[in-house]
Amino acid sequence: MKISIAAALGLLAVAVSTAEAVKVNPLPAPVTISWGKTGPIKVDNNFKIVGPKHDVLTKAYARTAALIKDERWIPQTWEQPAGEFPPFPTLSKRGDDDDESTLKAFNNGGNKNKSIKTFTVQVSDLKADLQMSVDESYTLDVTAAGEGIIKAKTPWGALHALNTLAQIIIDDGKHGLQIEEPVHIEDAPKYTHRGIMLDTARNYYPIKALMKQIDALSWAKLNVFHWHITDTQSWPLEIKKYPQMLKDAYSPREVYTQRDIAALIKYGREHGVRVIPEIDMPGHSASGWLQIDKKAVTCADSWWDNDGWTHHSAVQPNPGQLDISYDGTYKLIKDIYSEAANLFKDNIFHVGSDELMTYCFNYSESAMDWFKQRPGSTYPDFAQYYLDKALPIYMDKPERRLMMWEDIVLSPDMPAKDVPKNIIMQSWNSGTANIKKLAQKGYDIVVSSADFFYLDCGNGGYVTNDPRYNDALEANPSDYSATTLNYLGMGASWCAPYKTWQRIYSYDFTKGLTAEEAKHVIGGEVALWSEQSDASVVESKVWPRAAALAELLWSGNRNAEGYKRATELTARISDYRERMIARGHGAHPIVPKYCLQHPHHCDLFRNQTAWGK
Ligand SMILES: *[C@@H]1O[C@H](CO)[C@@H](O)[C@H](O)[C@H]1NC(C)=O
Ligand SMILES: *[C@@H]1O[C@H](CO)[C@@H](O)[C@H](O)[C@H]1NC(C)=O
Ligand SMILES: *[C@@H]1O[C@H](CO)[C@@H](O)[C@H](O)[C@H]1NC(C)=O
């Protein structure tokens, strides 16, 4: 079947055999969606969305209606049963479905007289704040009689409904708009925390690029932008008390002013996306801090690796950690955290705490004194000393919940001994093994397992003067191993290979957890560490892969029969990617377009349950 646009317009409706057999199925798949069978419902070209007055929703009604009218979406692919293929080797027929007989002329049936002029939004609690665990459920009904009604408990559920609406109203091929069939949707996310993490310290992203990501997040019903703002390499965050910190921004242009931050938070709220800031402390800290008090940072001037792992002071250049033995450090933490925390509206603040390197403290006289004065003390005691001094600073208001990388509990070298259980742990190592450990200890968990959710993996290494790339050293293909740079090796990307959308979607991150432990998993994030990324590539590195995460966290990766539904996601995510391109986002292609126009022809297995349960 070759679909030219004209043919697609003329032949938009396949004979409807199951409730889902229409072209448009939103991503993430709603929890329940049931399509009627009475035919298309016209949507008036001048339709409106009306609902209660609300600072966010009122703008969203107009924005959504304008988007739909402007986009006039023509589905680029849709789910169809896998076709029949002749047995090998009689390649007389390619196995295409017979278009004319299986596709019914578009616009048959339906109520041609009436068109929907108004979609009505009803919200029962307009005051609900955009915070973790806010109700995001909604129902959406379009009836054969031509009524369109959205009901949500909160504005944030209503925003999701509007994004669904924008995916189901399509072009009718006659300069009009339509919804293919009456539809009833009941929807709510499985997990409350669904996001992406972007690192704006290794490389800088203009605030407008971050706003563009907010748009994309909201379309996919992702609700968290985890902003890893600072790291050792640069400090782009304006702190008015210490303006000198911005000397360690990459340039005076590559900074986030407090005005920028307020604008981003406002933009996020208007799109139902929470902005959760991260200032990574006490590890990954040098730039910025050094400009205020050199004694607050240790090992900043060391050679990061000493050409050998035994004396490494950092996992990557450049080294630097807050000197947690030095009292002056806590004054800086207090001043900087207090000012930063005031800028952000979210109850959650991420305070880093990953990858503390013990050897880095050997560069600090103060730290060495700390150990001398406390004979028998261990690195875990030292980590605990930091937590005991820093937590009262971080817990600045009763609603505050902190988020930390799991290292503070699970690091083999320097875990703290007593980490409060209400701190949310972000898990990045060892997949479900670490998730289980954290759940057993009673922590709530945000899943970012590197082996599934890290978007920077498989890109090769970025450190320079890396003689491992010298081909002569790896000249023999039979020498390959996980550590070689060629011949199926890791290519110097520690978390290689690249995680494809199918890999992301496949992740059963609660596997092996008891029901009680699974309740501790509050969601997940894909993460783009930015050593080799900035605004020039962010679209293609994040999208459409983050859409696979979005569905995984919204309605899961299994169909009603319990089978993993990656083959069903194929059409949704392919169409979604085309839509992102139409909306001006450079999401990368995941297949040759041939595969969109020939559903299932690019499947590795004809067996549609090959993924199993
Ligand atoms: C549409 O309008 C025509 C003429 O008024 C009427 O005969 C027909 O029953 C209407 N169809 C529907 C489905 O309401
Ligand atoms: C680093 O400091 C620790 C703690 O005092 C000490 O046990 C260790 O021997 C030191 N390492 C080196 C290489 O000096
Ligand atoms: C399809 O794959 C599933 C999962 O591997 C398997 O159980 C089933 O038998 C396969 N069906 C056919 C027809 O091969």
XYZ file of C-alpha atoms and ligand atoms in Angstrom:
655
model
C 0.000 0.000 0.000
C 1.505 3.288 -1.076
C -0.162 6.220 0.563
C 0.262 9.500 -1.179
C -1.235 12.333 0.791
C -4.143 12.462 -1.630
C -4.789 8.774 -1.224
C -4.573 9.079 2.521
C -7.193 11.781 2.420
C -9.478 9.781 0.247
C -9.022 6.539 2.080
C -8.751 7.610 5.623
C -11.047 5.077 7.224
C -10.292 1.372 7.421
C -13.236 -0.919 7.959
C -13.741 -0.739 11.693
C -13.482 -4.141 13.256
C -12.325 -3.429 16.769
C -12.998 -0.536 19.036
C -9.474 0.765 18.418
C -9.419 0.456 14.674
C -9.355 4.128 13.831
C -6.403 6.078 12.553
C -5.921 8.371 15.452
C -4.793 6.886 18.699
C -3.239 9.374 21.015
C 0.157 8.985 22.633
C 0.485 8.153 25.456
C -2.301 5.628 24.960
C -5.125 6.554 27.305
C -5.977 4.052 30.022
C -9.388 3.514 28.421
C -10.409 4.651 24.974
C -13.507 3.346 23.246
C -14.408 4.504 19.799
C -17.981 4.302 18.520
C -18.944 3.011 15.115
C -21.390 5.555 13.803
C -18.879 7.468 11.720
C -17.093 10.773 11.755
C -18.222 13.839 13.566
C -17.567 17.124 11.897
C -15.833 19.782 13.891
C -16.684 23.319 12.911
C -13.770 25.254 11.420
C -14.436 27.974 13.956
C -14.938 25.717 16.932
C -14.146 26.989 20.389
C -13.090 25.413 23.618
C -14.813 26.944 26.599
C -14.497 26.338 30.294
C -14.009 28.005 33.617
C -11.855 31.087 33.823
C -8.400 30.177 35.136
C -4.985 31.775 34.752
C -3.562 28.716 33.011
C -6.600 27.059 31.416
C -8.053 30.117 29.730
C -4.858 30.472 27.692
C -4.794 26.725 27.062
C -8.319 26.710 25.541
C -7.288 29.230 22.909
C -3.837 27.726 22.406
C -5.218 24.228 21.835
C -7.939 25.364 19.442
C -5.420 27.402 17.457
C -3.009 24.470 17.322
C -5.678 22.105 16.008
C -6.877 24.574 13.375
C -3.363 25.384 12.312
C -2.121 21.820 12.306
C -5.107 20.182 10.548
C -3.383 16.885 11.160
C -3.398 14.172 8.540
C -2.361 10.939 10.251
C 0.918 9.725 8.793
C 0.487 6.125 9.826
C -1.818 4.037 11.904
C -2.047 0.620 13.430
C -3.246 -2.095 11.072
C -3.060 -5.852 11.310
C 0.127 -7.336 9.893
C -0.520 -8.293 6.273
C -0.214 -11.692 4.639
C 3.010 -12.564 2.872
C 3.521 -15.310 0.316
C 5.706 -18.209 1.445
C 9.362 -18.086 0.512
C 10.524 -17.918 -2.264
C 7.541 -16.927 -4.442
C 7.979 -13.200 -4.372
C 5.220 -12.622 -6.888
C 3.334 -10.345 -4.552
C 4.829 -8.063 -2.011
C 2.274 -8.798 0.646
C 0.590 -5.410 0.693
C -2.953 -5.214 1.839
C -5.374 -4.635 -0.977
C -6.097 -0.982 -0.316
C -9.293 -0.617 -2.248
C -11.027 -3.550 -0.679
C -9.926 -3.075 2.888
C -10.159 0.671 3.002
C -13.560 2.183 3.030
C -14.190 5.527 1.425
C -13.756 8.267 3.941
C -16.644 10.109 5.494
C -19.231 7.384 5.113
C -21.978 7.593 7.656
C -21.777 9.937 10.557
C -23.890 12.955 11.122
C -23.064 15.260 8.269
C -25.538 17.914 9.289
C -24.150 18.786 12.611
C -20.727 19.972 13.535
C -19.246 20.550 16.948
C -18.877 24.240 17.555
C -17.901 24.085 21.196
C -15.911 21.783 23.402
C -16.787 22.333 27.025
C -14.281 21.925 29.830
C -15.449 21.316 33.387
C -13.049 21.389 36.321
C -14.159 20.662 39.864
C -11.150 22.036 41.771
C -9.688 25.055 40.037
C -7.412 25.828 42.978
C -5.414 22.583 42.925
C -1.730 23.485 42.759
C 0.700 21.909 40.318
C 2.697 19.708 42.691
C 3.602 16.061 42.990
C 0.566 13.759 43.311
C -1.955 16.346 42.121
C -4.902 14.626 40.412
C -4.203 14.518 36.653
C -7.193 12.418 35.606
C -9.741 13.458 33.011
C -12.537 12.144 30.860
C -13.171 13.223 27.298
C -16.406 12.509 25.433
C -17.359 13.255 21.889
C -20.843 11.985 21.206
C -22.627 11.052 18.003
C -24.998 13.903 18.752
C -22.098 16.307 18.344
C -21.227 17.155 21.891
C -17.689 17.509 23.131
C -17.134 17.461 26.873
C -13.977 17.342 28.970
C -14.206 16.745 32.694
C -11.272 16.960 35.060
C -10.800 17.279 38.781
C -7.983 19.814 38.389
C -6.683 22.210 35.739
C -3.725 19.852 35.276
C -5.969 16.976 34.248
C -7.817 19.365 31.935
C -4.530 20.321 30.252
C -3.857 16.652 29.501
C -7.356 16.330 28.057
C -6.721 19.309 25.784
C -3.554 17.647 24.512
C -5.525 14.491 23.797
C -8.136 16.560 21.971
C -5.388 18.110 19.852
C -4.352 14.608 18.818
C -7.813 13.293 17.880
C -9.179 16.162 15.798
C -7.828 15.707 12.290
C -8.235 16.968 8.779
C -11.317 15.640 6.976
C -9.771 15.981 3.525
C -12.325 18.631 2.547
C -10.913 21.723 4.188
C -12.675 20.786 7.361
C -11.955 19.109 10.652
C -13.322 15.939 12.103
C -13.125 13.336 14.799
C -13.291 9.900 13.236
C -15.833 8.338 15.547
C -17.661 9.125 18.743
C -15.201 8.490 21.537
C -15.117 8.011 25.269
C -11.807 8.357 27.099
C -11.096 7.795 30.792
C -7.551 8.580 31.634
C -5.104 9.027 34.486
C -1.380 8.373 34.837
C 0.070 5.318 36.534
C 2.954 7.366 37.947
C 2.930 10.883 39.335
C 6.528 11.810 38.402
C 7.170 11.659 34.656
C 10.000 13.680 33.249
C 13.207 14.427 31.487
C 16.458 15.594 33.033
C 18.599 18.053 31.134
C 22.099 19.040 32.188
C 22.763 22.684 31.404
C 26.218 22.830 32.990
C 28.314 20.643 30.700
C 26.926 22.655 27.831
C 24.560 25.597 27.897
C 20.997 25.670 26.552
C 19.312 29.032 25.926
C 16.163 29.535 27.964
C 14.083 29.522 24.760
C 15.369 26.020 23.981
C 14.257 24.915 27.440
C 10.822 26.419 26.846
C 10.600 24.497 23.607
C 11.273 21.342 25.585
C 8.419 22.288 27.927
C 6.062 22.356 24.924
C 7.192 18.899 23.902
C 6.908 17.555 27.436
C 3.338 18.733 27.770
C 2.238 17.175 24.459
C 3.491 13.818 25.740
C 1.849 14.379 29.147
C 5.240 14.422 30.816
C 4.985 16.682 33.838
C 8.520 17.167 35.177
C 11.430 19.132 33.818
C 14.357 18.149 36.049
C 16.865 20.897 35.544
C 20.428 19.876 36.416
C 21.545 23.492 36.394
C 25.065 23.375 37.761
C 28.067 21.068 37.798
C 31.827 21.309 38.146
C 32.347 22.587 34.605
C 30.198 25.718 34.709
C 27.876 27.737 36.918
C 25.243 29.507 34.810
C 22.818 30.318 37.666
C 22.487 33.917 38.815
C 22.798 34.242 42.588
C 22.418 37.908 43.498
C 24.305 37.589 46.760
C 27.346 36.253 44.887
C 27.340 37.768 41.384
C 30.946 36.614 40.953
C 29.725 33.033 40.550
C 28.715 33.883 36.989
C 32.382 34.367 36.119
C 32.278 30.597 35.858
C 29.447 30.619 33.354
C 30.851 29.796 29.918
C 30.319 33.405 28.893
C 28.268 36.351 30.087
C 25.633 35.336 27.558
C 25.455 31.750 28.728
C 23.698 32.415 32.011
C 20.256 31.992 33.548
C 19.125 35.215 35.161
C 16.516 35.080 37.874
C 14.137 36.682 35.429
C 14.791 33.848 32.936
C 14.093 31.330 35.646
C 10.816 32.959 36.647
C 9.767 32.988 32.992
C 10.605 29.309 32.576
C 8.681 28.328 35.691
C 5.675 30.342 34.536
C 5.876 28.742 31.107
C 6.122 25.316 32.697
C 3.057 25.934 34.834
C 1.063 27.119 31.818
C 1.814 23.749 30.237
C 1.380 21.595 33.309
C 5.106 20.959 33.653
C 6.820 21.266 37.026
C 10.340 22.643 37.042
C 12.438 20.755 39.594
C 15.836 22.367 40.044
C 19.007 20.532 40.894
C 22.121 22.071 42.341
C 24.520 19.177 42.492
C 26.265 19.170 45.903
C 28.641 18.329 47.500
C 30.223 16.390 44.614
C 30.272 17.835 41.100
C 30.955 21.262 42.565
C 33.783 23.582 41.619
C 32.758 26.292 39.178
C 31.005 29.199 40.819
C 31.869 28.138 44.349
C 35.567 28.723 43.662
C 34.825 32.339 42.837
C 33.588 32.966 46.373
C 35.869 30.964 48.640
C 38.590 28.661 47.356
C 38.654 26.797 50.657
C 35.075 25.624 50.074
C 36.209 23.440 47.183
C 38.735 20.635 47.388
C 40.848 18.936 44.728
C 39.824 21.452 42.075
C 43.390 21.745 40.854
C 44.198 18.039 40.855
C 44.691 16.011 37.737
C 41.343 14.272 37.438
C 42.551 10.766 36.698
C 46.299 10.689 37.266
C 46.433 8.315 34.324
C 45.246 5.622 36.663
C 42.087 4.739 38.501
C 43.647 4.235 41.953
C 44.269 7.906 42.606
C 41.388 9.385 40.685
C 39.884 12.459 42.227
C 36.955 12.745 39.841
C 35.004 10.611 37.402
C 35.532 13.169 34.697
C 37.313 16.436 34.159
C 37.264 18.810 35.880
C 37.539 17.648 39.501
C 36.120 19.528 42.467
C 33.934 18.792 45.463
C 32.669 20.947 48.262
C 34.962 20.591 51.238
C 32.420 19.253 53.694
C 34.893 19.425 56.596
C 35.158 23.214 56.320
C 32.590 25.337 58.169
C 32.709 28.108 55.573
C 31.244 25.683 53.029
C 27.981 25.504 54.932
C 27.640 29.274 54.986
C 27.902 29.250 51.188
C 25.468 26.369 50.894
C 23.000 28.232 53.076
C 23.270 31.498 51.177
C 23.127 29.897 47.735
C 20.475 27.295 48.474
C 18.203 29.775 50.242
C 18.305 32.203 47.372
C 17.864 29.475 44.741
C 15.096 27.692 46.629
C 13.136 30.940 46.749
C 13.132 31.154 42.969
C 11.441 27.816 42.409
C 7.848 26.985 43.174
C 8.056 23.236 43.317
C 8.067 21.533 46.701
C 10.821 19.238 45.477
C 14.418 20.438 45.293
C 17.131 18.098 44.049
C 20.410 18.496 45.903
C 22.501 16.086 43.878
C 24.746 13.978 46.150
C 26.094 11.655 43.473
C 29.601 10.345 42.929
C 31.471 11.610 45.988
C 35.113 10.687 45.405
C 36.979 9.871 48.584
C 40.410 10.613 47.161
C 39.430 14.200 46.412
C 39.352 14.911 50.156
C 43.029 13.958 50.470
C 43.723 17.321 48.810
C 42.157 19.132 51.766
C 44.125 19.783 54.938
C 40.901 20.518 56.686
C 39.439 17.137 55.717
C 42.591 15.321 56.771
C 42.394 17.130 60.124
C 38.763 16.090 60.394
C 39.817 12.427 60.222
C 42.779 12.973 62.607
C 40.531 14.560 65.206
C 38.090 11.665 64.972
C 40.180 8.504 65.117
C 38.438 5.495 63.646
C 36.075 7.626 61.571
C 35.135 6.357 58.148
C 34.046 7.979 54.896
C 30.421 7.084 55.667
C 30.848 9.006 58.955
C 32.175 11.909 56.914
C 29.196 11.769 54.530
C 26.876 11.703 57.517
C 28.625 14.760 58.966
C 27.760 16.596 55.740
C 24.132 15.481 55.779
C 23.625 16.415 59.429
C 24.877 19.927 58.741
C 23.249 20.410 55.340
C 19.785 18.904 55.822
C 18.553 21.605 58.225
C 19.530 24.137 55.552
C 17.779 22.255 52.751
C 14.592 21.678 54.760
C 13.636 25.321 54.524
C 9.854 24.912 54.645
C 7.440 22.269 55.889
C 6.286 21.217 52.397
C 9.833 20.725 51.170
C 10.779 17.287 49.883
C 14.317 16.654 48.810
C 15.468 14.532 45.964
C 18.965 12.998 45.783
C 20.854 10.595 43.592
C 20.882 7.125 45.110
C 24.650 7.285 45.819
C 23.993 8.949 49.158
C 22.531 5.590 50.278
C 24.081 3.023 47.931
C 27.561 4.347 47.098
C 30.157 1.628 47.728
C 32.718 4.211 48.947
C 30.957 6.944 50.752
C 27.302 6.378 51.564
C 25.855 8.288 54.490
C 24.768 6.146 57.413
C 21.373 7.576 58.235
C 19.507 9.215 55.374
C 15.936 10.316 56.199
C 13.352 8.093 54.527
C 11.299 10.952 53.130
C 14.075 11.890 50.691
C 13.229 10.778 47.156
C 16.020 8.695 45.649
C 16.813 8.911 41.968
C 18.176 5.535 40.901
C 20.650 5.337 38.028
C 22.810 2.263 38.662
C 22.229 -1.472 38.477
C 18.648 -1.393 37.201
C 16.021 -3.162 39.265
C 18.580 -4.427 41.796
C 19.115 -0.901 43.122
C 15.438 -0.019 42.825
C 14.656 -2.997 45.019
C 17.341 -2.088 47.571
C 15.982 1.431 47.866
C 12.372 0.258 48.089
C 13.289 -2.229 50.792
C 14.879 0.572 52.756
C 11.625 2.497 52.437
C 12.599 5.274 50.008
C 10.381 6.645 47.282
C 12.153 6.212 43.979
C 12.388 8.016 40.666
C 13.767 5.576 38.105
C 16.491 6.756 35.740
C 18.394 3.478 35.325
C 21.283 4.309 33.011
C 20.929 1.036 31.184
C 17.473 2.055 29.951
C 16.836 5.761 30.471
C 20.129 7.567 29.762
C 19.842 9.371 26.465
C 23.524 10.245 26.113
C 24.777 6.644 25.961
C 26.387 5.113 22.907
C 27.738 8.354 21.565
C 31.395 7.481 21.942
C 33.689 9.089 24.453
C 34.272 12.804 24.740
C 37.567 12.934 26.623
C 40.374 14.060 24.374
C 43.816 12.582 23.811
C 42.232 9.149 24.127
C 44.736 6.797 22.479
C 42.273 3.937 22.741
C 40.853 5.358 19.546
C 44.137 4.604 17.858
C 42.961 1.842 15.603
C 46.278 0.007 15.665
C 45.659 -0.985 19.260
C 42.445 -2.747 18.379
C 43.273 -3.911 14.921
C 42.100 -7.462 15.301
C 38.337 -7.947 15.237
C 38.715 -11.189 17.161
C 40.121 -9.192 20.095
C 36.873 -7.457 20.788
C 35.540 -7.259 24.305
C 33.189 -5.009 26.153
C 36.030 -2.586 26.806
C 37.414 -2.223 23.296
C 36.485 0.792 21.294
C 35.741 -1.030 18.083
C 34.331 -4.335 16.969
C 31.219 -4.371 19.172
C 33.059 -2.827 22.110
C 31.736 0.005 24.251
C 33.238 2.713 22.065
C 34.362 4.604 25.188
C 30.777 5.352 26.155
C 30.536 3.900 29.671
C 26.821 3.222 29.286
C 26.845 2.078 25.664
C 24.932 1.128 23.682
C 22.489 3.821 22.654
C 19.068 3.298 24.228
C 16.451 3.091 21.515
C 12.770 3.871 22.047
C 12.025 0.155 22.167
C 14.639 -0.332 24.876
C 13.161 2.498 26.919
C 9.626 1.222 26.459
C 10.575 -2.319 27.429
C 11.760 -1.484 30.923
C 9.840 -3.357 33.612
C 11.365 -1.356 36.402
C 9.206 -2.835 39.155
C 10.093 -6.402 38.227
C 10.978 -8.439 41.292
C 9.459 -5.918 43.689
C 6.667 -6.879 46.077
C 3.438 -4.919 45.707
C 4.407 -2.964 48.800
C 7.880 -2.160 47.424
C 6.450 -1.210 44.029
C 4.375 1.506 45.685
C 7.633 3.293 46.431
C 8.306 3.841 42.738
C 6.768 7.238 42.041
C 7.909 7.569 38.447
C 10.871 8.004 36.159
C 12.958 10.321 34.042
C 15.011 9.960 30.922
C 18.265 11.858 31.391
C 20.414 13.719 28.907
C 23.851 14.412 30.352
C 25.211 17.094 28.125
C 28.922 16.565 27.577
C 28.074 16.189 23.903
C 24.704 17.917 23.716
C 23.327 21.400 23.624
C 20.381 23.120 21.998
C 21.627 22.184 18.526
C 20.928 18.488 19.111
C 18.554 18.351 22.054
C 15.482 17.735 19.934
C 16.910 14.699 18.211
C 18.531 13.255 21.312
C 15.412 13.514 23.438
C 12.626 12.985 20.905
C 10.801 10.860 20.115
C 12.504 8.622 22.671
C 11.014 10.530 25.608
C 7.568 9.794 24.152
C 8.222 6.088 24.753
C 8.956 6.901 28.383
C 5.829 9.044 28.481
C 3.594 6.139 27.547
C 5.476 3.690 29.777
C 4.825 5.917 32.786
C 1.323 6.983 31.800
C -0.481 3.782 30.868
C 2.304 1.188 30.839
C 3.837 -1.050 28.210
C 1.281 -3.857 28.118
C -2.014 -4.322 26.312
C -5.248 -5.642 27.752
C -4.098 -9.224 27.218
C -0.912 -8.580 29.166
C 1.415 -8.638 26.155
C 4.110 -6.018 25.814
C 2.693 -3.650 23.247
C 5.790 -2.218 21.569
C 4.449 -3.288 18.187
C 1.292 -1.255 18.868
C 3.317 1.737 20.010
C 5.119 1.729 16.656
C 2.318 3.482 14.810
C 1.603 5.894 17.656
C 5.208 6.972 18.117
C 5.857 7.153 14.359
C 2.877 9.432 13.831
C 3.853 11.374 16.929
C 7.320 11.968 15.533
C 5.868 13.306 12.274
C 3.662 15.614 14.309
C 6.659 16.933 16.213
C 8.359 17.717 12.928
C 5.221 19.555 11.823
C 5.322 21.489 15.083
C 8.880 22.596 14.411
C 10.701 20.124 16.644
C 13.639 18.164 15.229
C 12.665 14.743 16.576
C 14.815 12.162 14.856
C 13.384 9.638 12.397
C 13.113 6.163 13.905
C 12.497 4.260 10.655
C 12.509 4.884 6.905
C 9.186 6.536 6.082
C 8.440 3.421 4.059
C 7.702 1.698 7.362
C 5.058 4.276 8.282
C 3.379 3.814 4.946
C 3.582 0.034 5.176
C 2.591 -0.836 8.726
C 4.404 -3.899 10.106
C 6.484 -4.392 6.963
C 9.549 -3.350 8.957
C 8.838 -5.673 11.890
C 11.684 -8.064 12.721
C 9.128 -10.683 13.697
C 5.805 -11.258 11.972
C 4.634 -12.757 15.254
C 2.844 -9.814 16.841
C 3.246 -11.207 20.349
C 6.964 -11.830 19.921
C 7.717 -9.546 22.873
C 5.833 -11.947 25.097
C 4.130 -10.984 28.324
C -29.642 15.828 7.991
O -30.526 16.804 7.441
C -31.440 16.275 6.500
C -32.204 17.435 5.852
O -32.625 18.330 6.839
C -32.341 15.261 7.187
O -33.236 14.713 6.260
C -31.491 14.147 7.793
O -32.279 13.260 8.533
C -30.424 14.744 8.707
N -29.521 13.692 9.118
C -29.135 13.474 10.391
C -28.222 12.295 10.619
O -29.509 14.168 11.322
C 43.607 9.705 51.979
O 43.060 10.006 53.225
C 42.601 8.911 53.952
C 41.907 9.415 55.193
O 42.815 10.137 56.001
C 43.761 7.975 54.255
O 43.300 6.837 54.929
C 44.380 7.575 52.945
O 45.540 6.812 53.191
C 44.764 8.778 52.131
N 45.208 8.342 50.836
C 46.330 8.772 50.297
C 46.678 8.208 48.949
O 47.043 9.570 50.840
C 4.802 -15.654 19.216
O 5.712 -15.296 20.246
C 5.318 -15.700 21.536
C 6.325 -15.163 22.511
O 7.620 -15.578 22.163
C 5.200 -17.217 21.590
O 4.751 -17.609 22.861
C 4.201 -17.676 20.552
O 4.169 -19.052 20.502
C 4.596 -17.132 19.171
N 3.526 -17.450 18.219
C 3.778 -18.028 17.062
C 2.605 -18.256 16.189
O 4.913 -18.358 16.728
